[in-house]
Amino acid sequence: MATIPVDPLEKVVVKLPPPAFSDIAKASNDLINKDFYHAAAAALEVKLKAPNGVSFTAKGTSAHEGPVSSSLEGKKALANGTHSLPFPSSLVHCLSLPIRLFESDYFQSFPHFRCLRSGLQVHYRSSTFSPSDFQPKRVIIFLTYRRPGISITQSWNTANLLSTKVELDNTFASGLKTEVLSNFNPAKGNQGQKLNFHFKQANFHGRVFADLNPSGAVSTTADAVLSHEGFLVGGEVGYDVQKAAITKYSAAVGYTTATYNAAITATNSLNVFAASYYQKVNAAVEAGAKATWDAKQGSAVGLELAAKYKIDPASFAKAKINNLGIASLAYNTKVNRGLTFGIGGSFDTQKLNEAGHKLGTSFTFEG
């Protein structure tokens, strides 16, 4: 492997592949939707990893109404992992934080960086950086890259559906991830196959999903996102091969920085519009909002507000409320190394003296 010269760098252009189309508003969507436990009366998740690298995940959910659902999943990664690349311990003045995957003329002059740049991961240390300070600092850069490999995941759920997924990451081309999925029901036979492609580069993220259903019909969905200096533009289109017709189309624009991001999406053939905003107020507080309007149904604008407070390194609390007066609260804590506990509730603030409120708990065991 070639040796990287130790000449100090004055500036590095820091770049990260843009998010997938469905993740353009991920920060606000996660804040509003994730880690609220009232959706199920109780949820249990057990994660185990065998010495040979096989990971097992068992999940069980008890709904407020209806039967208990569960699934068992096993995953094995073949020839995956990370490998360190030599790099000078130079202090680099970065243009933005957090540190991201980068690509510049300096690194492109070395063949092994050109072929591996899509898998590069950047790690940094800085004695002067604090989570509440997002100004550029001088930091020490370290590099690793993911080796090409194959992951196999198999699962079985209470609907008697056997699913197999084979992932080939950076195998056929740098930045390309291929997924082959197959579903089988012992009582009903073949339940369809899927072939997915994910392609990432510094300013581009594209995906193609091909779905073959049991009847033989093929439908595809493709989306792409372009980024430039924090701005994001993306589009999605669905196509039915058998009917030779477009089934759906969507578009989105966004802007993201280290501390906040905003996005406007138009989905369901440009009939459902959503505007979202997320901000990391400080090291402990996050806030977000989302407004949604369905032009086809002519409904009123729906509004959701949410906030998250990090109580300590092991626990946090979340709260949200919408325009209908439905308020949700949640608390999550890592009890110890192997147990995470969550509890939450949803309350109709306009009918506090009536039934209909929901409570839920979550237990996650890891070993």
mmCIF file of C-alpha atoms in Angstrom:
data_model
loop_
_atom_site.group_PDB
_atom_site.id
_atom_site.type_symbol
_atom_site.label_atom_id
_atom_site.label_comp_id
_atom_site.label_asym_id
_atom_site.label_seq_id
_atom_site.Cartn_x
_atom_site.Cartn_y
_atom_site.Cartn_z
ATOM 1 C CA MET A 1 0.000 0.000 0.000
ATOM 2 C CA ALA A 2 1.310 3.447 -0.903
ATOM 3 C CA THR A 3 2.508 5.708 1.872
ATOM 4 C CA ILE A 4 0.633 8.955 2.346
ATOM 5 C CA PRO A 5 2.961 11.960 2.608
ATOM 6 C CA VAL A 6 2.888 13.767 5.920
ATOM 7 C CA ASP A 7 2.617 17.275 4.535
ATOM 8 C CA PRO A 8 0.171 19.253 6.670
ATOM 9 C CA LEU A 9 -3.106 20.235 5.083
ATOM 10 C CA GLU A 10 -4.580 23.688 5.441
ATOM 11 C CA LYS A 11 -8.104 22.811 4.371
ATOM 12 C CA VAL A 12 -10.139 19.720 3.607
ATOM 13 C CA VAL A 13 -13.420 19.828 1.727
ATOM 14 C CA VAL A 14 -15.732 17.727 3.879
ATOM 15 C CA LYS A 15 -18.508 15.888 2.079
ATOM 16 C CA LEU A 16 -21.032 13.198 2.941
ATOM 17 C CA PRO A 17 -23.270 11.269 0.548
ATOM 18 C CA PRO A 18 -26.763 12.755 0.769
ATOM 19 C CA PRO A 19 -29.509 10.805 2.541
ATOM 20 C CA ALA A 20 -31.893 8.523 0.725
ATOM 21 C CA PHE A 21 -35.038 10.148 -0.647
ATOM 22 C CA SER A 22 -37.174 8.786 2.185
ATOM 23 C CA ASP A 23 -34.675 10.176 4.724
ATOM 24 C CA ILE A 24 -34.540 13.805 3.582
ATOM 25 C CA ALA A 25 -36.708 14.739 6.578
ATOM 26 C CA LYS A 26 -35.387 11.899 8.764
ATOM 27 C CA ALA A 27 -34.227 14.052 11.692
ATOM 28 C CA SER A 28 -37.644 15.596 12.302
ATOM 29 C CA ASN A 29 -39.527 12.380 11.499
ATOM 30 C CA ASP A 30 -37.431 10.407 13.993
ATOM 31 C CA LEU A 31 -37.924 13.052 16.658
ATOM 32 C CA ILE A 32 -41.694 13.032 16.135
ATOM 33 C CA ASN A 33 -42.247 9.298 15.630
ATOM 34 C CA LYS A 34 -39.477 7.249 17.253
ATOM 35 C CA ASP A 35 -39.197 6.201 20.905
ATOM 36 C CA PHE A 36 -42.848 6.825 21.748
ATOM 37 C CA TYR A 37 -43.994 3.575 23.351
ATOM 38 C CA HIS A 38 -47.785 4.006 23.558
ATOM 39 C CA ALA A 39 -48.369 2.407 20.128
ATOM 40 C CA ALA A 40 -48.215 -1.045 21.780
ATOM 41 C CA ALA A 41 -49.214 -2.159 25.246
ATOM 42 C CA ALA A 42 -45.854 -3.901 25.622
ATOM 43 C CA ALA A 43 -42.858 -4.573 23.391
ATOM 44 C CA LEU A 44 -39.946 -6.914 24.028
ATOM 45 C CA GLU A 45 -36.729 -7.169 22.037
ATOM 46 C CA VAL A 46 -33.818 -9.494 22.720
ATOM 47 C CA LYS A 47 -30.508 -9.102 20.875
ATOM 48 C CA LEU A 48 -27.806 -11.739 21.121
ATOM 49 C CA LYS A 49 -24.518 -12.188 19.298
ATOM 50 C CA ALA A 50 -22.816 -15.579 19.109
ATOM 51 C CA PRO A 51 -19.013 -15.961 19.243
ATOM 52 C CA ASN A 52 -18.960 -16.847 15.530
ATOM 53 C CA GLY A 53 -20.470 -13.466 14.633
ATOM 54 C CA VAL A 54 -24.085 -14.534 14.062
ATOM 55 C CA SER A 55 -26.568 -12.019 15.460
ATOM 56 C CA PHE A 56 -29.995 -13.095 16.703
ATOM 57 C CA THR A 57 -32.919 -10.749 17.309
ATOM 58 C CA ALA A 58 -36.233 -11.813 18.809
ATOM 59 C CA LYS A 59 -39.129 -9.348 18.929
ATOM 60 C CA GLY A 60 -42.552 -9.544 20.492
ATOM 61 C CA THR A 61 -45.324 -6.937 20.491
ATOM 62 C CA SER A 62 -48.589 -6.960 22.382
ATOM 63 C CA ALA A 63 -50.994 -4.571 20.689
ATOM 64 C CA HIS A 64 -53.691 -2.673 22.560
ATOM 65 C CA GLU A 65 -56.189 -4.584 20.432
ATOM 66 C CA GLY A 66 -55.504 -7.817 18.584
ATOM 67 C CA PRO A 67 -53.125 -10.757 18.933
ATOM 68 C CA VAL A 68 -49.499 -10.744 19.999
ATOM 69 C CA SER A 69 -47.054 -10.614 17.090
ATOM 70 C CA SER A 70 -43.460 -11.768 17.157
ATOM 71 C CA SER A 71 -40.488 -12.540 14.940
ATOM 72 C CA LEU A 72 -37.104 -14.241 15.106
ATOM 73 C CA GLU A 73 -34.196 -13.052 12.993
ATOM 74 C CA GLY A 74 -30.655 -14.279 12.440
ATOM 75 C CA LYS A 75 -27.926 -12.380 10.590
ATOM 76 C CA LYS A 76 -24.443 -13.426 9.528
ATOM 77 C CA ALA A 77 -21.864 -11.111 7.949
ATOM 78 C CA LEU A 78 -19.294 -12.756 5.669
ATOM 79 C CA ALA A 79 -15.948 -11.051 4.931
ATOM 80 C CA ASN A 80 -17.199 -7.760 6.309
ATOM 81 C CA GLY A 81 -15.338 -5.380 8.569
ATOM 82 C CA THR A 82 -13.116 -2.330 8.601
ATOM 83 C CA HIS A 83 -9.514 -1.705 7.667
ATOM 84 C CA SER A 84 -7.316 1.209 8.696
ATOM 85 C CA LEU A 85 -5.632 3.407 6.110
ATOM 86 C CA PRO A 86 -2.385 5.272 6.834
ATOM 87 C CA PHE A 87 -2.877 8.999 7.203
ATOM 88 C CA PRO A 88 -0.698 11.743 8.660
ATOM 89 C CA SER A 89 -1.519 12.844 12.182
ATOM 90 C CA SER A 90 -1.874 16.378 10.879
ATOM 91 C CA LEU A 91 -4.059 19.021 12.426
ATOM 92 C CA VAL A 92 -6.654 19.819 9.810
ATOM 93 C CA HIS A 93 -8.867 22.885 9.736
ATOM 94 C CA CYS A 94 -12.246 21.495 8.731
ATOM 95 C CA LEU A 95 -14.853 23.581 6.987
ATOM 96 C CA SER A 96 -17.808 22.126 8.882
ATOM 97 C CA LEU A 97 -18.776 19.794 11.700
ATOM 98 C CA PRO A 98 -19.658 17.056 12.339
ATOM 99 C CA ILE A 99 -16.787 15.366 10.511
ATOM 100 C CA ARG A 100 -18.005 13.649 7.352
ATOM 101 C CA LEU A 101 -16.748 11.493 4.527
ATOM 102 C CA PHE A 102 -14.594 13.653 2.354
ATOM 103 C CA GLU A 103 -13.265 13.839 -1.154
ATOM 104 C CA SER A 104 -10.719 16.354 -2.444
ATOM 105 C CA ASP A 105 -8.011 16.712 -5.082
ATOM 106 C CA TYR A 106 -5.414 15.879 -2.435
ATOM 107 C CA PHE A 107 -6.870 12.441 -1.753
ATOM 108 C CA GLN A 108 -7.838 11.740 -5.354
ATOM 109 C CA SER A 109 -4.157 11.780 -6.302
ATOM 110 C CA PHE A 110 -3.752 8.382 -4.628
ATOM 111 C CA PRO A 111 -5.246 5.342 -6.439
ATOM 112 C CA HIS A 112 -6.326 3.459 -3.322
ATOM 113 C CA PHE A 113 -8.292 6.496 -2.114
ATOM 114 C CA ARG A 114 -9.987 6.855 -5.489
ATOM 115 C CA CYS A 115 -11.264 3.285 -5.439
ATOM 116 C CA LEU A 116 -12.260 3.265 -1.763
ATOM 117 C CA ARG A 117 -13.570 6.770 -1.213
ATOM 118 C CA SER A 118 -17.229 5.730 -1.003
ATOM 119 C CA GLY A 119 -16.468 3.445 1.941
ATOM 120 C CA LEU A 120 -14.276 5.848 3.864
ATOM 121 C CA GLN A 121 -15.261 6.702 7.407
ATOM 122 C CA VAL A 122 -13.735 9.597 9.283
ATOM 123 C CA HIS A 123 -12.982 9.549 13.002
ATOM 124 C CA TYR A 124 -11.767 12.583 14.865
ATOM 125 C CA ARG A 125 -10.409 13.726 18.201
ATOM 126 C CA SER A 126 -10.236 17.257 19.517
ATOM 127 C CA SER A 127 -9.445 18.460 23.017
ATOM 128 C CA THR A 128 -11.101 21.786 22.251
ATOM 129 C CA PHE A 129 -14.414 20.494 20.826
ATOM 130 C CA SER A 130 -17.544 20.367 22.952
ATOM 131 C CA PRO A 131 -21.005 19.126 21.860
ATOM 132 C CA SER A 132 -22.531 22.579 22.363
ATOM 133 C CA ASP A 133 -19.900 24.304 20.225
ATOM 134 C CA PHE A 134 -20.435 23.770 16.509
ATOM 135 C CA GLN A 135 -17.755 26.164 15.269
ATOM 136 C CA PRO A 136 -14.957 24.694 13.127
ATOM 137 C CA LYS A 137 -12.008 23.436 15.176
ATOM 138 C CA ARG A 138 -8.619 21.945 14.471
ATOM 139 C CA VAL A 139 -8.913 18.201 14.783
ATOM 140 C CA ILE A 140 -6.938 15.030 14.178
ATOM 141 C CA ILE A 141 -8.281 12.857 11.353
ATOM 142 C CA PHE A 142 -8.292 9.051 11.233
ATOM 143 C CA LEU A 143 -9.569 6.941 8.341
ATOM 144 C CA THR A 144 -11.066 3.474 7.969
ATOM 145 C CA TYR A 145 -12.941 1.817 5.128
ATOM 146 C CA ARG A 146 -15.400 -1.053 4.991
ATOM 147 C CA ARG A 147 -14.240 -4.142 3.158
ATOM 148 C CA PRO A 148 -16.577 -5.592 0.548
ATOM 149 C CA GLY A 149 -18.682 -8.359 2.004
ATOM 150 C CA ILE A 150 -21.888 -10.332 2.145
ATOM 151 C CA SER A 151 -24.510 -10.350 4.898
ATOM 152 C CA ILE A 152 -27.267 -12.950 5.119
ATOM 153 C CA THR A 153 -30.385 -12.313 7.212
ATOM 154 C CA GLN A 154 -33.181 -14.817 7.791
ATOM 155 C CA SER A 155 -36.344 -14.237 9.803
ATOM 156 C CA TRP A 156 -39.558 -16.044 10.739
ATOM 157 C CA ASN A 157 -42.618 -14.326 12.184
ATOM 158 C CA THR A 158 -45.995 -15.285 13.612
ATOM 159 C CA ALA A 159 -47.610 -14.795 10.189
ATOM 160 C CA ASN A 160 -45.592 -17.913 9.205
ATOM 161 C CA LEU A 161 -43.541 -15.915 6.725
ATOM 162 C CA LEU A 162 -39.939 -16.995 6.138
ATOM 163 C CA SER A 163 -37.821 -14.136 4.820
ATOM 164 C CA THR A 164 -34.274 -14.255 3.508
ATOM 165 C CA LYS A 165 -32.177 -11.219 2.646
ATOM 166 C CA VAL A 166 -28.728 -11.294 1.063
ATOM 167 C CA GLU A 167 -26.769 -8.013 1.088
ATOM 168 C CA LEU A 168 -23.689 -7.432 -1.073
ATOM 169 C CA ASP A 169 -21.994 -4.238 0.053
ATOM 170 C CA ASN A 170 -19.322 -2.654 -2.178
ATOM 171 C CA THR A 171 -18.979 -6.007 -3.963
ATOM 172 C CA PHE A 172 -19.763 -5.180 -7.589
ATOM 173 C CA ALA A 173 -18.725 -1.509 -7.499
ATOM 174 C CA SER A 174 -17.531 1.062 -5.022
ATOM 175 C CA GLY A 175 -20.515 2.657 -3.306
ATOM 176 C CA LEU A 176 -23.007 0.064 -4.589
ATOM 177 C CA LYS A 177 -25.059 -2.074 -2.212
ATOM 178 C CA THR A 178 -27.226 -4.863 -3.637
ATOM 179 C CA GLU A 179 -30.023 -6.603 -1.739
ATOM 180 C CA VAL A 180 -31.858 -9.769 -2.755
ATOM 181 C CA LEU A 181 -34.969 -10.567 -0.707
ATOM 182 C CA SER A 182 -37.223 -13.615 -0.838
ATOM 183 C CA ASN A 183 -40.415 -14.391 1.101
ATOM 184 C CA PHE A 184 -41.879 -17.866 1.525
ATOM 185 C CA ASN A 185 -44.911 -19.175 3.394
ATOM 186 C CA PRO A 186 -44.824 -22.959 4.041
ATOM 187 C CA ALA A 187 -48.615 -23.143 3.684
ATOM 188 C CA LYS A 188 -49.050 -20.784 0.707
ATOM 189 C CA GLY A 189 -45.743 -21.110 -1.112
ATOM 190 C CA ASN A 190 -43.849 -18.260 -2.775
ATOM 191 C CA GLN A 191 -44.747 -14.812 -1.485
ATOM 192 C CA GLY A 192 -42.606 -12.751 -3.842
ATOM 193 C CA GLN A 193 -39.040 -11.562 -4.337
ATOM 194 C CA LYS A 194 -37.338 -8.193 -4.337
ATOM 195 C CA LEU A 195 -34.119 -6.859 -5.805
ATOM 196 C CA ASN A 196 -32.821 -3.552 -4.460
ATOM 197 C CA PHE A 197 -29.871 -1.359 -5.428
ATOM 198 C CA HIS A 198 -28.397 1.474 -3.337
ATOM 199 C CA PHE A 199 -25.693 3.630 -4.918
ATOM 200 C CA LYS A 200 -23.877 6.367 -2.974
ATOM 201 C CA GLN A 201 -21.328 8.929 -4.072
ATOM 202 C CA ALA A 202 -20.188 12.234 -2.592
ATOM 203 C CA ASN A 203 -23.133 14.264 -3.955
ATOM 204 C CA PHE A 204 -25.517 11.556 -5.109
ATOM 205 C CA HIS A 205 -27.664 8.846 -3.530
ATOM 206 C CA GLY A 206 -29.791 6.693 -5.811
ATOM 207 C CA ARG A 207 -31.946 3.630 -5.177
ATOM 208 C CA VAL A 208 -33.894 1.180 -7.350
ATOM 209 C CA PHE A 209 -36.411 -1.318 -5.938
ATOM 210 C CA ALA A 210 -37.801 -4.116 -8.111
ATOM 211 C CA ASP A 211 -40.710 -6.140 -6.684
ATOM 212 C CA LEU A 212 -41.809 -9.456 -8.207
ATOM 213 C CA ASN A 213 -45.104 -10.552 -6.662
ATOM 214 C CA PRO A 214 -46.348 -14.182 -6.629
ATOM 215 C CA SER A 215 -48.555 -13.607 -9.690
ATOM 216 C CA GLY A 216 -45.526 -12.656 -11.770
ATOM 217 C CA ALA A 217 -46.226 -8.921 -12.024
ATOM 218 C CA VAL A 218 -43.203 -6.652 -11.685
ATOM 219 C CA SER A 219 -43.273 -3.179 -10.215
ATOM 220 C CA THR A 220 -40.315 -0.870 -9.706
ATOM 221 C CA THR A 221 -39.593 2.252 -7.717
ATOM 222 C CA ALA A 222 -36.589 4.493 -8.265
ATOM 223 C CA ASP A 223 -35.483 7.564 -6.360
ATOM 224 C CA ALA A 224 -32.468 9.851 -6.346
ATOM 225 C CA VAL A 225 -31.114 12.718 -4.260
ATOM 226 C CA LEU A 226 -28.518 15.323 -5.249
ATOM 227 C CA SER A 227 -26.717 17.543 -2.735
ATOM 228 C CA HIS A 228 -24.650 20.701 -2.928
ATOM 229 C CA GLU A 229 -23.353 22.678 0.045
ATOM 230 C CA GLY A 230 -26.165 21.519 2.302
ATOM 231 C CA PHE A 231 -28.977 21.820 -0.256
ATOM 232 C CA LEU A 232 -30.863 18.635 -1.184
ATOM 233 C CA VAL A 233 -33.083 17.958 -4.194
ATOM 234 C CA GLY A 234 -34.734 14.585 -4.708
ATOM 235 C CA GLY A 235 -37.384 12.768 -6.688
ATOM 236 C CA GLU A 236 -39.146 9.402 -6.734
ATOM 237 C CA VAL A 237 -41.117 7.548 -9.390
ATOM 238 C CA GLY A 238 -42.979 4.235 -9.364
ATOM 239 C CA TYR A 239 -43.515 2.167 -12.515
ATOM 240 C CA ASP A 240 -45.689 -0.892 -13.217
ATOM 241 C CA VAL A 241 -43.872 -2.988 -15.826
ATOM 242 C CA GLN A 242 -46.911 -5.100 -16.724
ATOM 243 C CA LYS A 243 -49.171 -2.083 -17.272
ATOM 244 C CA ALA A 244 -46.363 0.083 -18.672
ATOM 245 C CA ALA A 245 -47.606 2.951 -16.538
ATOM 246 C CA ILE A 246 -46.278 5.291 -13.884
ATOM 247 C CA THR A 247 -47.979 4.493 -10.588
ATOM 248 C CA LYS A 248 -46.678 7.308 -8.376
ATOM 249 C CA TYR A 249 -44.235 10.182 -8.213
ATOM 250 C CA SER A 250 -42.875 12.405 -5.478
ATOM 251 C CA ALA A 251 -40.433 15.267 -5.015
ATOM 252 C CA ALA A 252 -38.579 16.893 -2.137
ATOM 253 C CA VAL A 253 -36.160 19.711 -1.339
ATOM 254 C CA GLY A 254 -34.199 20.299 1.842
ATOM 255 C CA TYR A 255 -31.369 22.102 3.521
ATOM 256 C CA THR A 256 -29.202 20.651 6.269
ATOM 257 C CA THR A 257 -26.443 21.885 8.580
ATOM 258 C CA ALA A 258 -24.761 20.519 11.679
ATOM 259 C CA THR A 259 -27.359 22.069 13.988
ATOM 260 C CA TYR A 260 -30.615 22.237 12.014
ATOM 261 C CA ASN A 261 -32.328 21.071 8.851
ATOM 262 C CA ALA A 262 -35.537 21.785 6.985
ATOM 263 C CA ALA A 263 -37.369 19.918 4.238
ATOM 264 C CA ILE A 264 -40.458 20.174 2.042
ATOM 265 C CA THR A 265 -41.826 16.967 0.511
ATOM 266 C CA ALA A 266 -44.639 16.300 -1.948
ATOM 267 C CA THR A 267 -45.661 12.634 -2.010
ATOM 268 C CA ASN A 268 -48.560 10.478 -3.256
ATOM 269 C CA SER A 269 -48.286 11.876 -6.796
ATOM 270 C CA LEU A 270 -47.784 15.405 -5.429
ATOM 271 C CA ASN A 271 -51.005 15.313 -3.411
ATOM 272 C CA VAL A 272 -49.638 15.170 0.141
ATOM 273 C CA PHE A 273 -47.386 18.068 1.134
ATOM 274 C CA ALA A 274 -45.283 18.188 4.275
ATOM 275 C CA ALA A 275 -42.924 20.806 5.695
ATOM 276 C CA SER A 276 -40.614 19.772 8.525
ATOM 277 C CA TYR A 277 -37.985 21.449 10.654
ATOM 278 C CA TYR A 278 -35.478 20.070 13.143
ATOM 279 C CA GLN A 279 -32.975 21.855 15.376
ATOM 280 C CA LYS A 280 -30.394 20.701 17.882
ATOM 281 C CA VAL A 281 -30.798 23.543 20.356
ATOM 282 C CA ASN A 282 -27.857 22.462 22.500
ATOM 283 C CA ALA A 283 -26.147 19.299 23.686
ATOM 284 C CA ALA A 284 -29.228 18.231 25.680
ATOM 285 C CA VAL A 285 -32.242 19.622 23.801
ATOM 286 C CA GLU A 286 -33.669 18.822 20.364
ATOM 287 C CA ALA A 287 -36.840 20.324 18.872
ATOM 288 C CA GLY A 288 -38.825 19.752 15.709
ATOM 289 C CA ALA A 289 -42.089 20.431 13.930
ATOM 290 C CA LYS A 290 -44.003 19.056 10.961
ATOM 291 C CA ALA A 291 -47.002 20.376 9.031
ATOM 292 C CA THR A 292 -48.934 18.114 6.608
ATOM 293 C CA TRP A 293 -51.661 18.911 4.089
ATOM 294 C CA ASP A 294 -53.525 16.463 1.814
ATOM 295 C CA ALA A 295 -54.636 18.375 -1.278
ATOM 296 C CA LYS A 296 -56.696 15.465 -2.639
ATOM 297 C CA GLN A 297 -58.848 15.131 0.476
ATOM 298 C CA GLY A 298 -58.923 18.864 1.127
ATOM 299 C CA SER A 299 -58.307 18.289 4.810
ATOM 300 C CA ALA A 300 -57.055 20.874 7.276
ATOM 301 C CA VAL A 301 -53.340 21.226 7.860
ATOM 302 C CA GLY A 302 -52.050 18.791 10.463
ATOM 303 C CA LEU A 303 -49.367 20.081 12.811
ATOM 304 C CA GLU A 304 -47.057 18.173 15.165
ATOM 305 C CA LEU A 305 -44.525 19.614 17.610
ATOM 306 C CA ALA A 306 -41.946 17.508 19.458
ATOM 307 C CA ALA A 307 -38.981 17.933 21.783
ATOM 308 C CA LYS A 308 -36.363 15.673 23.316
ATOM 309 C CA TYR A 309 -34.367 16.304 26.476
ATOM 310 C CA LYS A 310 -31.266 14.296 27.337
ATOM 311 C CA ILE A 311 -31.407 13.945 31.117
ATOM 312 C CA ASP A 312 -28.035 12.220 31.450
ATOM 313 C CA PRO A 313 -25.829 10.001 29.255
ATOM 314 C CA ALA A 314 -28.081 7.004 29.933
ATOM 315 C CA SER A 315 -31.601 8.460 29.713
ATOM 316 C CA PHE A 316 -33.815 10.925 27.878
ATOM 317 C CA ALA A 317 -37.413 12.167 27.832
ATOM 318 C CA LYS A 318 -39.575 13.103 24.859
ATOM 319 C CA ALA A 319 -42.860 14.953 24.391
ATOM 320 C CA LYS A 320 -45.044 15.834 21.418
ATOM 321 C CA ILE A 321 -48.463 17.294 20.698
ATOM 322 C CA ASN A 322 -50.536 17.703 17.549
ATOM 323 C CA ASN A 323 -53.272 20.063 16.393
ATOM 324 C CA LEU A 324 -55.967 17.618 17.583
ATOM 325 C CA GLY A 325 -54.773 17.952 21.173
ATOM 326 C CA ILE A 326 -53.216 14.465 21.363
ATOM 327 C CA ALA A 327 -50.168 14.690 23.639
ATOM 328 C CA SER A 328 -47.560 11.951 23.984
ATOM 329 C CA LEU A 329 -44.847 11.503 26.586
ATOM 330 C CA ALA A 330 -41.984 9.016 26.721
ATOM 331 C CA TYR A 331 -39.041 8.152 28.922
ATOM 332 C CA ASN A 332 -36.097 5.925 27.985
ATOM 333 C CA THR A 333 -33.221 4.803 30.176
ATOM 334 C CA LYS A 334 -30.343 2.363 29.829
ATOM 335 C CA VAL A 335 -30.627 0.499 33.124
ATOM 336 C CA ASN A 336 -27.353 -1.326 32.629
ATOM 337 C CA ARG A 337 -25.176 -2.669 29.844
ATOM 338 C CA GLY A 338 -27.737 -5.248 28.794
ATOM 339 C CA LEU A 339 -31.125 -3.647 29.506
ATOM 340 C CA THR A 340 -32.869 -0.607 28.075
ATOM 341 C CA PHE A 341 -36.316 0.317 29.387
ATOM 342 C CA GLY A 342 -38.888 2.643 27.885
ATOM 343 C CA ILE A 343 -42.324 3.800 28.989
ATOM 344 C CA GLY A 344 -44.772 6.178 27.379
ATOM 345 C CA GLY A 345 -48.338 7.355 27.115
ATOM 346 C CA SER A 346 -50.703 9.118 24.743
ATOM 347 C CA PHE A 347 -53.433 11.384 26.120
ATOM 348 C CA ASP A 348 -56.328 13.247 24.528
ATOM 349 C CA THR A 349 -56.053 16.615 26.268
ATOM 350 C CA GLN A 350 -59.585 17.564 25.192
ATOM 351 C CA LYS A 351 -61.097 14.461 26.813
ATOM 352 C CA LEU A 352 -58.966 13.797 29.854
ATOM 353 C CA ASN A 353 -61.926 12.461 31.842
ATOM 354 C CA GLU A 354 -62.785 9.863 29.189
ATOM 355 C CA ALA A 355 -61.276 6.538 28.220
ATOM 356 C CA GLY A 356 -59.083 6.215 25.195
ATOM 357 C CA HIS A 357 -55.688 7.132 26.586
ATOM 358 C CA LYS A 358 -52.890 4.666 25.814
ATOM 359 C CA LEU A 359 -49.912 3.469 27.834
ATOM 360 C CA GLY A 360 -47.062 1.272 26.698
ATOM 361 C CA THR A 361 -43.730 -0.160 27.797
ATOM 362 C CA SER A 362 -40.643 -1.439 26.020
ATOM 363 C CA PHE A 363 -37.844 -3.748 27.155
ATOM 364 C CA THR A 364 -34.664 -4.325 25.144
ATOM 365 C CA PHE A 365 -32.143 -6.918 26.285
ATOM 366 C CA GLU A 366 -28.705 -7.196 24.707
ATOM 367 C CA GLY A 367 -26.081 -9.835 25.257
#
